[in-house]
């Protein structure tokens, strides 16, 4: 058995290296059941205080998807994808959803009275006095994490997936009825790639990773020497 194939980190690197398709094959659909499973995985994304602010508007209807092309400033990916998922971050889950989230956690055996009191206190301290701009920034970060998970889940399901951020957000809001208390994080277009693209590569770890202090070079040679079997990490982990 090839160990590298079963290494979860290698598998994840493979999904990231698969990359963003330049075009989707518009003739190849994606099964509803598979898309549902992909969304279910993305909905497991963790969030601050487990407030779960990510929301997904799934656009499947071809005419609706095509209408997103001008909204994506001419980008053909949304129109040609089998499904477009608009990822949102809800600004006010601490006001409207906390009771239900606590009750669900209690049902799972994951919430005691003491933990609930602590959680409510921490939520009030961290979010209770925040203005809308700060809440929007937090919702955007949470939703973007869910979008990243969605991208990886789609690829793990054998599909191609593209994150598109360059959007006319006011036009998107108006077309899909997205209310002001939801941040638009981006869209994840999902389908089958028209062609396999070569991976463009990434900056070396030594260039993007600092050692304990910004600007202090990460000791990449030492970290490589620590690889358990003595071999260099594969290209995907470099
Ligand atoms: C947060 C984010 C926003 C992106 N926005 C766009 C976009 O607006 N339009 C687009 O065509 N690609 C977009 N992409 C795709 C990137 O251009 C692509 O991931 C990058 O060039 C690396 O290529 P690869 O994914 O093939 O490795 C985005 C990717 C990310 C992660």
PDB file of C-alpha atoms and ligand atoms in Angstrom:
ATOM      1  CA  UNK A   1       0.000   0.000   0.000  1.00  0.00           C
ATOM      2  CA  UNK A   2       1.251   3.478  -0.826  1.00  0.00           C
ATOM      3  CA  UNK A   3       1.453   5.296   2.545  1.00  0.00           C
ATOM      4  CA  UNK A   4       1.467   8.727   0.891  1.00  0.00           C
ATOM      5  CA  UNK A   5      -1.986   8.095  -0.567  1.00  0.00           C
ATOM      6  CA  UNK A   6      -3.515   7.397   2.808  1.00  0.00           C
ATOM      7  CA  UNK A   7      -1.832  10.275   4.663  1.00  0.00           C
ATOM      8  CA  UNK A   8      -4.659  12.760   5.438  1.00  0.00           C
ATOM      9  CA  UNK A   9      -2.283  15.726   5.060  1.00  0.00           C
ATOM     10  CA  UNK A  10      -1.241  14.525   1.627  1.00  0.00           C
ATOM     11  CA  UNK A  11      -4.898  14.071   0.722  1.00  0.00           C
ATOM     12  CA  UNK A  12      -5.663  17.640   1.820  1.00  0.00           C
ATOM     13  CA  UNK A  13      -2.651  18.966  -0.083  1.00  0.00           C
ATOM     14  CA  UNK A  14      -3.939  17.127  -3.145  1.00  0.00           C
ATOM     15  CA  UNK A  15      -7.311  18.871  -2.862  1.00  0.00           C
ATOM     16  CA  UNK A  16      -5.638  22.276  -2.539  1.00  0.00           C
ATOM     17  CA  UNK A  17      -3.291  21.579  -5.444  1.00  0.00           C
ATOM     18  CA  UNK A  18      -6.207  20.596  -7.636  1.00  0.00           C
ATOM     19  CA  UNK A  19      -6.807  24.290  -8.033  1.00  0.00           C
ATOM     20  CA  UNK A  20      -9.451  26.566  -9.455  1.00  0.00           C
ATOM     21  CA  UNK A  21     -10.891  25.585 -12.825  1.00  0.00           C
ATOM     22  CA  UNK A  22     -10.589  28.193 -15.568  1.00  0.00           C
ATOM     23  CA  UNK A  23     -13.882  26.986 -17.006  1.00  0.00           C
ATOM     24  CA  UNK A  24     -16.583  24.555 -15.925  1.00  0.00           C
ATOM     25  CA  UNK A  25     -18.099  22.048 -18.323  1.00  0.00           C
ATOM     26  CA  UNK A  26     -21.650  23.443 -18.497  1.00  0.00           C
ATOM     27  CA  UNK A  27     -23.016  20.152 -19.838  1.00  0.00           C
ATOM     28  CA  UNK A  28     -22.162  18.088 -16.745  1.00  0.00           C
ATOM     29  CA  UNK A  29     -24.628  18.283 -13.864  1.00  0.00           C
ATOM     30  CA  UNK A  30     -24.002  17.588 -10.191  1.00  0.00           C
ATOM     31  CA  UNK A  31     -26.268  15.224  -8.328  1.00  0.00           C
ATOM     32  CA  UNK A  32     -28.529  16.902  -5.722  1.00  0.00           C
ATOM     33  CA  UNK A  33     -27.667  14.298  -3.103  1.00  0.00           C
ATOM     34  CA  UNK A  34     -23.943  14.848  -3.521  1.00  0.00           C
ATOM     35  CA  UNK A  35     -24.359  18.622  -3.347  1.00  0.00           C
ATOM     36  CA  UNK A  36     -26.384  18.200  -0.180  1.00  0.00           C
ATOM     37  CA  UNK A  37     -23.607  16.125   1.397  1.00  0.00           C
ATOM     38  CA  UNK A  38     -21.031  18.755   0.434  1.00  0.00           C
ATOM     39  CA  UNK A  39     -23.161  21.471   2.052  1.00  0.00           C
ATOM     40  CA  UNK A  40     -23.620  19.321   5.150  1.00  0.00           C
ATOM     41  CA  UNK A  41     -19.835  19.032   5.515  1.00  0.00           C
ATOM     42  CA  UNK A  42     -19.392  22.795   5.083  1.00  0.00           C
ATOM     43  CA  UNK A  43     -22.059  23.403   7.734  1.00  0.00           C
ATOM     44  CA  UNK A  44     -19.745  21.658  10.246  1.00  0.00           C
ATOM     45  CA  UNK A  45     -17.312  24.591  10.040  1.00  0.00           C
ATOM     46  CA  UNK A  46     -16.507  25.885  13.530  1.00  0.00           C
ATOM     47  CA  UNK A  47     -17.402  29.449  14.490  1.00  0.00           C
ATOM     48  CA  UNK A  48     -16.860  31.915  17.296  1.00  0.00           C
ATOM     49  CA  UNK A  49     -18.880  30.744  20.346  1.00  0.00           C
ATOM     50  CA  UNK A  50     -20.412  28.142  18.009  1.00  0.00           C
ATOM     51  CA  UNK A  51     -22.860  30.831  16.851  1.00  0.00           C
ATOM     52  CA  UNK A  52     -22.874  29.314  13.337  1.00  0.00           C
ATOM     53  CA  UNK A  53     -23.413  32.509  11.316  1.00  0.00           C
ATOM     54  CA  UNK A  54     -22.660  30.983   7.893  1.00  0.00           C
ATOM     55  CA  UNK A  55     -25.588  30.821   5.483  1.00  0.00           C
ATOM     56  CA  UNK A  56     -25.651  29.334   1.991  1.00  0.00           C
ATOM     57  CA  UNK A  57     -27.887  30.432  -0.882  1.00  0.00           C
ATOM     58  CA  UNK A  58     -27.716  27.629  -3.430  1.00  0.00           C
ATOM     59  CA  UNK A  59     -28.405  28.787  -6.979  1.00  0.00           C
ATOM     60  CA  UNK A  60     -28.972  25.868  -9.344  1.00  0.00           C
ATOM     61  CA  UNK A  61     -31.442  27.128 -11.943  1.00  0.00           C
ATOM     62  CA  UNK A  62     -29.506  27.794 -15.208  1.00  0.00           C
ATOM     63  CA  UNK A  63     -31.104  31.179 -15.969  1.00  0.00           C
ATOM     64  CA  UNK A  64     -30.436  32.358 -12.417  1.00  0.00           C
ATOM     65  CA  UNK A  65     -26.809  31.221 -12.656  1.00  0.00           C
ATOM     66  CA  UNK A  66     -26.349  32.953 -15.986  1.00  0.00           C
ATOM     67  CA  UNK A  67     -27.750  36.132 -14.448  1.00  0.00           C
ATOM     68  CA  UNK A  68     -24.796  36.028 -12.056  1.00  0.00           C
ATOM     69  CA  UNK A  69     -22.285  36.520 -14.873  1.00  0.00           C
ATOM     70  CA  UNK A  70     -22.605  40.335 -15.028  1.00  0.00           C
ATOM     71  CA  UNK A  71     -22.719  40.365 -11.236  1.00  0.00           C
ATOM     72  CA  UNK A  72     -19.343  38.560 -11.313  1.00  0.00           C
ATOM     73  CA  UNK A  73     -18.104  41.216 -13.770  1.00  0.00           C
ATOM     74  CA  UNK A  74     -18.173  38.832 -16.739  1.00  0.00           C
ATOM     75  CA  UNK A  75     -16.528  35.883 -14.990  1.00  0.00           C
ATOM     76  CA  UNK A  76     -17.919  32.762 -16.771  1.00  0.00           C
ATOM     77  CA  UNK A  77     -17.489  30.456 -13.747  1.00  0.00           C
ATOM     78  CA  UNK A  78     -20.876  31.060 -12.042  1.00  0.00           C
ATOM     79  CA  UNK A  79     -22.867  30.702 -15.236  1.00  0.00           C
ATOM     80  CA  UNK A  80     -21.171  27.468 -16.340  1.00  0.00           C
ATOM     81  CA  UNK A  81     -21.060  25.797 -12.917  1.00  0.00           C
ATOM     82  CA  UNK A  82     -23.634  23.172 -11.958  1.00  0.00           C
ATOM     83  CA  UNK A  83     -24.345  25.038  -8.742  1.00  0.00           C
ATOM     84  CA  UNK A  84     -23.413  28.373  -7.279  1.00  0.00           C
ATOM     85  CA  UNK A  85     -23.340  28.720  -3.524  1.00  0.00           C
ATOM     86  CA  UNK A  86     -23.487  32.274  -2.232  1.00  0.00           C
ATOM     87  CA  UNK A  87     -21.900  32.206   1.208  1.00  0.00           C
ATOM     88  CA  UNK A  88     -23.207  34.697   3.748  1.00  0.00           C
ATOM     89  CA  UNK A  89     -22.359  35.586   7.319  1.00  0.00           C
ATOM     90  CA  UNK A  90     -25.233  36.543   9.605  1.00  0.00           C
ATOM     91  CA  UNK A  91     -24.414  39.515  11.811  1.00  0.00           C
ATOM     92  CA  UNK A  92     -26.751  38.857  14.753  1.00  0.00           C
ATOM     93  CA  UNK A  93     -26.774  35.170  15.730  1.00  0.00           C
ATOM     94  CA  UNK A  94     -25.872  36.199  19.300  1.00  0.00           C
ATOM     95  CA  UNK A  95     -29.185  38.075  19.483  1.00  0.00           C
ATOM     96  CA  UNK A  96     -31.545  35.650  17.776  1.00  0.00           C
ATOM     97  CA  UNK A  97     -29.988  32.162  17.695  1.00  0.00           C
ATOM     98  CA  UNK A  98     -28.174  31.674  20.980  1.00  0.00           C
ATOM     99  CA  UNK A  99     -31.114  30.033  22.806  1.00  0.00           C
ATOM    100  CA  UNK A 100     -31.628  27.466  20.036  1.00  0.00           C
ATOM    101  CA  UNK A 101     -27.896  26.760  19.805  1.00  0.00           C
ATOM    102  CA  UNK A 102     -27.663  26.237  23.562  1.00  0.00           C
ATOM    103  CA  UNK A 103     -30.729  23.964  23.518  1.00  0.00           C
ATOM    104  CA  UNK A 104     -29.277  21.891  20.661  1.00  0.00           C
ATOM    105  CA  UNK A 105     -25.953  21.532  22.479  1.00  0.00           C
ATOM    106  CA  UNK A 106     -27.827  20.489  25.632  1.00  0.00           C
ATOM    107  CA  UNK A 107     -29.634  17.844  23.580  1.00  0.00           C
ATOM    108  CA  UNK A 108     -26.258  16.514  22.413  1.00  0.00           C
ATOM    109  CA  UNK A 109     -25.018  16.293  25.986  1.00  0.00           C
ATOM    110  CA  UNK A 110     -22.496  19.019  25.228  1.00  0.00           C
ATOM    111  CA  UNK A 111     -23.904  21.769  27.488  1.00  0.00           C
ATOM    112  CA  UNK A 112     -24.074  21.939  31.258  1.00  0.00           C
ATOM    113  CA  UNK A 113     -25.733  24.731  33.243  1.00  0.00           C
ATOM    114  CA  UNK A 114     -22.298  26.046  34.244  1.00  0.00           C
ATOM    115  CA  UNK A 115     -21.059  26.013  30.675  1.00  0.00           C
ATOM    116  CA  UNK A 116     -24.197  27.782  29.476  1.00  0.00           C
ATOM    117  CA  UNK A 117     -23.775  30.547  32.053  1.00  0.00           C
ATOM    118  CA  UNK A 118     -20.147  30.965  31.045  1.00  0.00           C
ATOM    119  CA  UNK A 119     -20.985  30.999  27.335  1.00  0.00           C
ATOM    120  CA  UNK A 120     -23.731  33.582  27.734  1.00  0.00           C
ATOM    121  CA  UNK A 121     -21.403  35.787  29.746  1.00  0.00           C
ATOM    122  CA  UNK A 122     -18.611  35.544  27.192  1.00  0.00           C
ATOM    123  CA  UNK A 123     -20.960  36.212  24.266  1.00  0.00           C
ATOM    124  CA  UNK A 124     -22.364  39.293  25.998  1.00  0.00           C
ATOM    125  CA  UNK A 125     -18.871  40.607  26.741  1.00  0.00           C
ATOM    126  CA  UNK A 126     -17.433  39.918  23.300  1.00  0.00           C
ATOM    127  CA  UNK A 127     -20.387  40.850  21.081  1.00  0.00           C
ATOM    128  CA  UNK A 128     -23.041  42.655  23.111  1.00  0.00           C
ATOM    129  CA  UNK A 129     -21.607  46.135  22.660  1.00  0.00           C
ATOM    130  CA  UNK A 130     -20.195  45.807  19.130  1.00  0.00           C
ATOM    131  CA  UNK A 131     -21.277  48.091  16.312  1.00  0.00           C
ATOM    132  CA  UNK A 132     -22.567  46.840  12.985  1.00  0.00           C
ATOM    133  CA  UNK A 133     -19.231  47.281  11.178  1.00  0.00           C
ATOM    134  CA  UNK A 134     -17.407  45.053  13.656  1.00  0.00           C
ATOM    135  CA  UNK A 135     -20.213  42.473  13.582  1.00  0.00           C
ATOM    136  CA  UNK A 136     -20.071  42.498   9.770  1.00  0.00           C
ATOM    137  CA  UNK A 137     -16.312  41.931   9.807  1.00  0.00           C
ATOM    138  CA  UNK A 138     -16.726  39.004  12.204  1.00  0.00           C
ATOM    139  CA  UNK A 139     -19.572  37.550  10.147  1.00  0.00           C
ATOM    140  CA  UNK A 140     -17.425  37.913   7.027  1.00  0.00           C
ATOM    141  CA  UNK A 141     -14.546  36.026   8.611  1.00  0.00           C
ATOM    142  CA  UNK A 142     -16.816  33.236   9.837  1.00  0.00           C
ATOM    143  CA  UNK A 143     -18.530  32.910   6.468  1.00  0.00           C
ATOM    144  CA  UNK A 144     -15.209  32.890   4.628  1.00  0.00           C
ATOM    145  CA  UNK A 145     -14.086  29.942   6.722  1.00  0.00           C
ATOM    146  CA  UNK A 146     -17.245  28.100   5.768  1.00  0.00           C
ATOM    147  CA  UNK A 147     -16.622  28.997   2.112  1.00  0.00           C
ATOM    148  CA  UNK A 148     -13.129  27.499   2.347  1.00  0.00           C
ATOM    149  CA  UNK A 149     -14.572  24.332   3.873  1.00  0.00           C
ATOM    150  CA  UNK A 150     -17.173  24.233   1.112  1.00  0.00           C
ATOM    151  CA  UNK A 151     -14.470  24.517  -1.530  1.00  0.00           C
ATOM    152  CA  UNK A 152     -12.517  21.636  -0.009  1.00  0.00           C
ATOM    153  CA  UNK A 153     -15.631  19.509   0.581  1.00  0.00           C
ATOM    154  CA  UNK A 154     -16.641  19.897  -3.059  1.00  0.00           C
ATOM    155  CA  UNK A 155     -13.169  18.868  -4.210  1.00  0.00           C
ATOM    156  CA  UNK A 156     -13.164  15.936  -1.783  1.00  0.00           C
ATOM    157  CA  UNK A 157     -16.413  14.860  -3.443  1.00  0.00           C
ATOM    158  CA  UNK A 158     -14.582  14.700  -6.769  1.00  0.00           C
ATOM    159  CA  UNK A 159     -15.982  17.981  -8.056  1.00  0.00           C
ATOM    160  CA  UNK A 160     -14.267  21.164  -9.175  1.00  0.00           C
ATOM    161  CA  UNK A 161     -14.841  24.269  -7.095  1.00  0.00           C
ATOM    162  CA  UNK A 162     -13.937  27.928  -7.466  1.00  0.00           C
ATOM    163  CA  UNK A 163     -14.103  30.705  -4.890  1.00  0.00           C
ATOM    164  CA  UNK A 164     -15.195  33.991  -6.474  1.00  0.00           C
ATOM    165  CA  UNK A 165     -14.896  37.162  -4.428  1.00  0.00           C
ATOM    166  CA  UNK A 166     -14.928  39.799  -7.158  1.00  0.00           C
ATOM    167  CA  UNK A 167     -18.655  40.527  -7.165  1.00  0.00           C
ATOM    168  CA  UNK A 168     -21.033  43.430  -7.535  1.00  0.00           C
ATOM    169  CA  UNK A 169     -22.383  42.864  -4.035  1.00  0.00           C
ATOM    170  CA  UNK A 170     -25.247  45.407  -4.148  1.00  0.00           C
ATOM    171  CA  UNK A 171     -26.493  43.791  -7.387  1.00  0.00           C
ATOM    172  CA  UNK A 172     -26.158  40.301  -5.895  1.00  0.00           C
ATOM    173  CA  UNK A 173     -28.067  41.374  -2.785  1.00  0.00           C
ATOM    174  CA  UNK A 174     -30.873  42.809  -4.812  1.00  0.00           C
ATOM    175  CA  UNK A 175     -31.136  39.810  -7.190  1.00  0.00           C
ATOM    176  CA  UNK A 176     -31.199  37.189  -4.415  1.00  0.00           C
ATOM    177  CA  UNK A 177     -32.964  39.195  -1.706  1.00  0.00           C
ATOM    178  CA  UNK A 178     -30.035  39.138   0.699  1.00  0.00           C
ATOM    179  CA  UNK A 179     -30.850  41.316   3.729  1.00  0.00           C
ATOM    180  CA  UNK A 180     -28.504  43.952   5.138  1.00  0.00           C
ATOM    181  CA  UNK A 181     -27.868  41.943   8.314  1.00  0.00           C
ATOM    182  CA  UNK A 182     -26.037  39.296   6.269  1.00  0.00           C
ATOM    183  CA  UNK A 183     -22.492  39.891   4.979  1.00  0.00           C
ATOM    184  CA  UNK A 184     -21.788  38.568   1.488  1.00  0.00           C
ATOM    185  CA  UNK A 185     -18.560  36.588   1.887  1.00  0.00           C
ATOM    186  CA  UNK A 186     -18.251  35.325  -1.664  1.00  0.00           C
ATOM    187  CA  UNK A 187     -19.516  32.605  -3.909  1.00  0.00           C
ATOM    188  CA  UNK A 188     -18.296  29.067  -4.384  1.00  0.00           C
ATOM    189  CA  UNK A 189     -19.069  27.772  -7.859  1.00  0.00           C
ATOM    190  CA  UNK A 190     -19.219  23.979  -8.049  1.00  0.00           C
ATOM    191  CA  UNK A 191     -19.271  21.679 -11.051  1.00  0.00           C
ATOM    192  CA  UNK A 192     -17.000  19.674 -13.314  1.00  0.00           C
ATOM    193  CA  UNK A 193     -13.882  21.310 -14.747  1.00  0.00           C
ATOM    194  CA  UNK A 194     -13.725  21.663 -18.513  1.00  0.00           C
ATOM    195  CA  UNK A 195     -10.006  20.824 -18.387  1.00  0.00           C
ATOM    196  CA  UNK A 196      -7.352  19.907 -15.849  1.00  0.00           C
ATOM    197  CA  UNK A 197      -5.116  22.889 -15.185  1.00  0.00           C
ATOM    198  CA  UNK A 198      -1.500  22.683 -14.021  1.00  0.00           C
ATOM    199  CA  UNK A 199      -0.951  23.762 -10.414  1.00  0.00           C
ATOM    200  CA  UNK A 200       0.697  27.185 -10.334  1.00  0.00           C
ATOM    201  CA  UNK A 201       2.567  26.514  -7.091  1.00  0.00           C
ATOM    202  CA  UNK A 202       2.831  28.629  -3.959  1.00  0.00           C
ATOM    203  CA  UNK A 203       5.481  30.745  -2.264  1.00  0.00           C
ATOM    204  CA  UNK A 204       7.915  28.629  -0.233  1.00  0.00           C
ATOM    205  CA  UNK A 205       6.981  28.065   3.405  1.00  0.00           C
ATOM    206  CA  UNK A 206      10.160  29.860   4.483  1.00  0.00           C
ATOM    207  CA  UNK A 207       8.830  33.011   2.826  1.00  0.00           C
ATOM    208  CA  UNK A 208       5.342  33.035   4.333  1.00  0.00           C
ATOM    209  CA  UNK A 209       5.987  31.547   7.757  1.00  0.00           C
ATOM    210  CA  UNK A 210       7.714  33.423  10.584  1.00  0.00           C
ATOM    211  CA  UNK A 211       9.288  32.008  13.715  1.00  0.00           C
ATOM    212  CA  UNK A 212       7.699  33.507  16.816  1.00  0.00           C
ATOM    213  CA  UNK A 213       8.020  37.118  15.677  1.00  0.00           C
ATOM    214  CA  UNK A 214       6.975  38.821  12.456  1.00  0.00           C
ATOM    215  CA  UNK A 215       9.884  38.953  10.019  1.00  0.00           C
ATOM    216  CA  UNK A 216      12.039  36.384  11.816  1.00  0.00           C
ATOM    217  CA  UNK A 217      12.656  33.648   9.274  1.00  0.00           C
ATOM    218  CA  UNK A 218      11.001  30.314   9.914  1.00  0.00           C
ATOM    219  CA  UNK A 219      13.673  27.672  10.367  1.00  0.00           C
ATOM    220  CA  UNK A 220      12.526  25.588   7.447  1.00  0.00           C
ATOM    221  CA  UNK A 221      15.610  23.372   7.332  1.00  0.00           C
ATOM    222  CA  UNK A 222      15.107  22.319  10.966  1.00  0.00           C
ATOM    223  CA  UNK A 223      11.415  21.574  10.410  1.00  0.00           C
ATOM    224  CA  UNK A 224      12.243  19.390   7.415  1.00  0.00           C
ATOM    225  CA  UNK A 225      14.868  17.508   9.398  1.00  0.00           C
ATOM    226  CA  UNK A 226      12.088  16.687  11.870  1.00  0.00           C
ATOM    227  CA  UNK A 227      10.013  14.764   9.327  1.00  0.00           C
ATOM    228  CA  UNK A 228       9.529  11.395  11.104  1.00  0.00           C
ATOM    229  CA  UNK A 229      10.722   9.048   8.364  1.00  0.00           C
ATOM    230  CA  UNK A 230      13.631  11.293   7.421  1.00  0.00           C
ATOM    231  CA  UNK A 231      12.298  11.961   3.931  1.00  0.00           C
ATOM    232  CA  UNK A 232      11.584  15.430   2.599  1.00  0.00           C
ATOM    233  CA  UNK A 233       7.909  16.430   2.569  1.00  0.00           C
ATOM    234  CA  UNK A 234       6.230  15.935  -0.775  1.00  0.00           C
ATOM    235  CA  UNK A 235       5.764  18.859  -3.174  1.00  0.00           C
ATOM    236  CA  UNK A 236       2.287  19.581  -1.830  1.00  0.00           C
ATOM    237  CA  UNK A 237       3.563  20.207   1.669  1.00  0.00           C
ATOM    238  CA  UNK A 238       6.554  22.293   0.790  1.00  0.00           C
TER     239      UNK A 238
HETATM  240  C1  LIG B   1     -10.804  34.318  -1.295  1.00  0.00           C
HETATM  241  C2  LIG B   1     -10.637  34.021  -2.767  1.00  0.00           C
HETATM  242  C3  LIG B   1     -11.210  34.854  -3.692  1.00  0.00           C
HETATM  243  C4  LIG B   1     -11.110  34.577  -5.072  1.00  0.00           C
HETATM  244  N1  LIG B   1     -11.758  35.381  -5.961  1.00  0.00           N
HETATM  245  C5  LIG B   1     -11.732  35.055  -7.267  1.00  0.00           C
HETATM  246  C6  LIG B   1     -12.474  35.828  -8.209  1.00  0.00           C
HETATM  247  O1  LIG B   1     -13.117  36.799  -7.868  1.00  0.00           O
HETATM  248  N2  LIG B   1     -12.447  35.461  -9.492  1.00  0.00           N
HETATM  249  C7  LIG B   1     -11.762  34.343  -9.914  1.00  0.00           C
HETATM  250  O2  LIG B   1     -11.801  34.036 -11.105  1.00  0.00           O
HETATM  251  N3  LIG B   1     -11.040  33.602  -9.050  1.00  0.00           N
HETATM  252  C8  LIG B   1     -11.023  33.925  -7.746  1.00  0.00           C
HETATM  253  N4  LIG B   1     -10.331  33.159  -6.849  1.00  0.00           N
HETATM  254  C9  LIG B   1      -9.498  32.035  -7.329  1.00  0.00           C
HETATM  255  C10 LIG B   1      -8.024  32.413  -7.271  1.00  0.00           C
HETATM  256  O3  LIG B   1      -7.688  33.274  -8.322  1.00  0.00           O
HETATM  257  C11 LIG B   1      -7.188  31.129  -7.283  1.00  0.00           C
HETATM  258  O4  LIG B   1      -7.517  30.346  -6.173  1.00  0.00           O
HETATM  259  C12 LIG B   1      -5.692  31.464  -7.248  1.00  0.00           C
HETATM  260  O5  LIG B   1      -5.297  32.094  -8.422  1.00  0.00           O
HETATM  261  C13 LIG B   1      -4.836  30.221  -7.051  1.00  0.00           C
HETATM  262  O6  LIG B   1      -5.069  29.320  -8.092  1.00  0.00           O
HETATM  263  P1  LIG B   1      -5.537  27.830  -7.792  1.00  0.00           P
HETATM  264  O7  LIG B   1      -6.797  27.893  -6.961  1.00  0.00           O
HETATM  265  O8  LIG B   1      -5.793  27.241  -9.155  1.00  0.00           O
HETATM  266  O9  LIG B   1      -4.420  27.139  -7.082  1.00  0.00           O
HETATM  267  C14 LIG B   1     -10.385  33.443  -5.509  1.00  0.00           C
HETATM  268  C15 LIG B   1      -9.818  32.599  -4.544  1.00  0.00           C
HETATM  269  C16 LIG B   1      -9.949  32.873  -3.194  1.00  0.00           C
HETATM  270  C17 LIG B   1      -9.348  31.915  -2.202  1.00  0.00           C
END
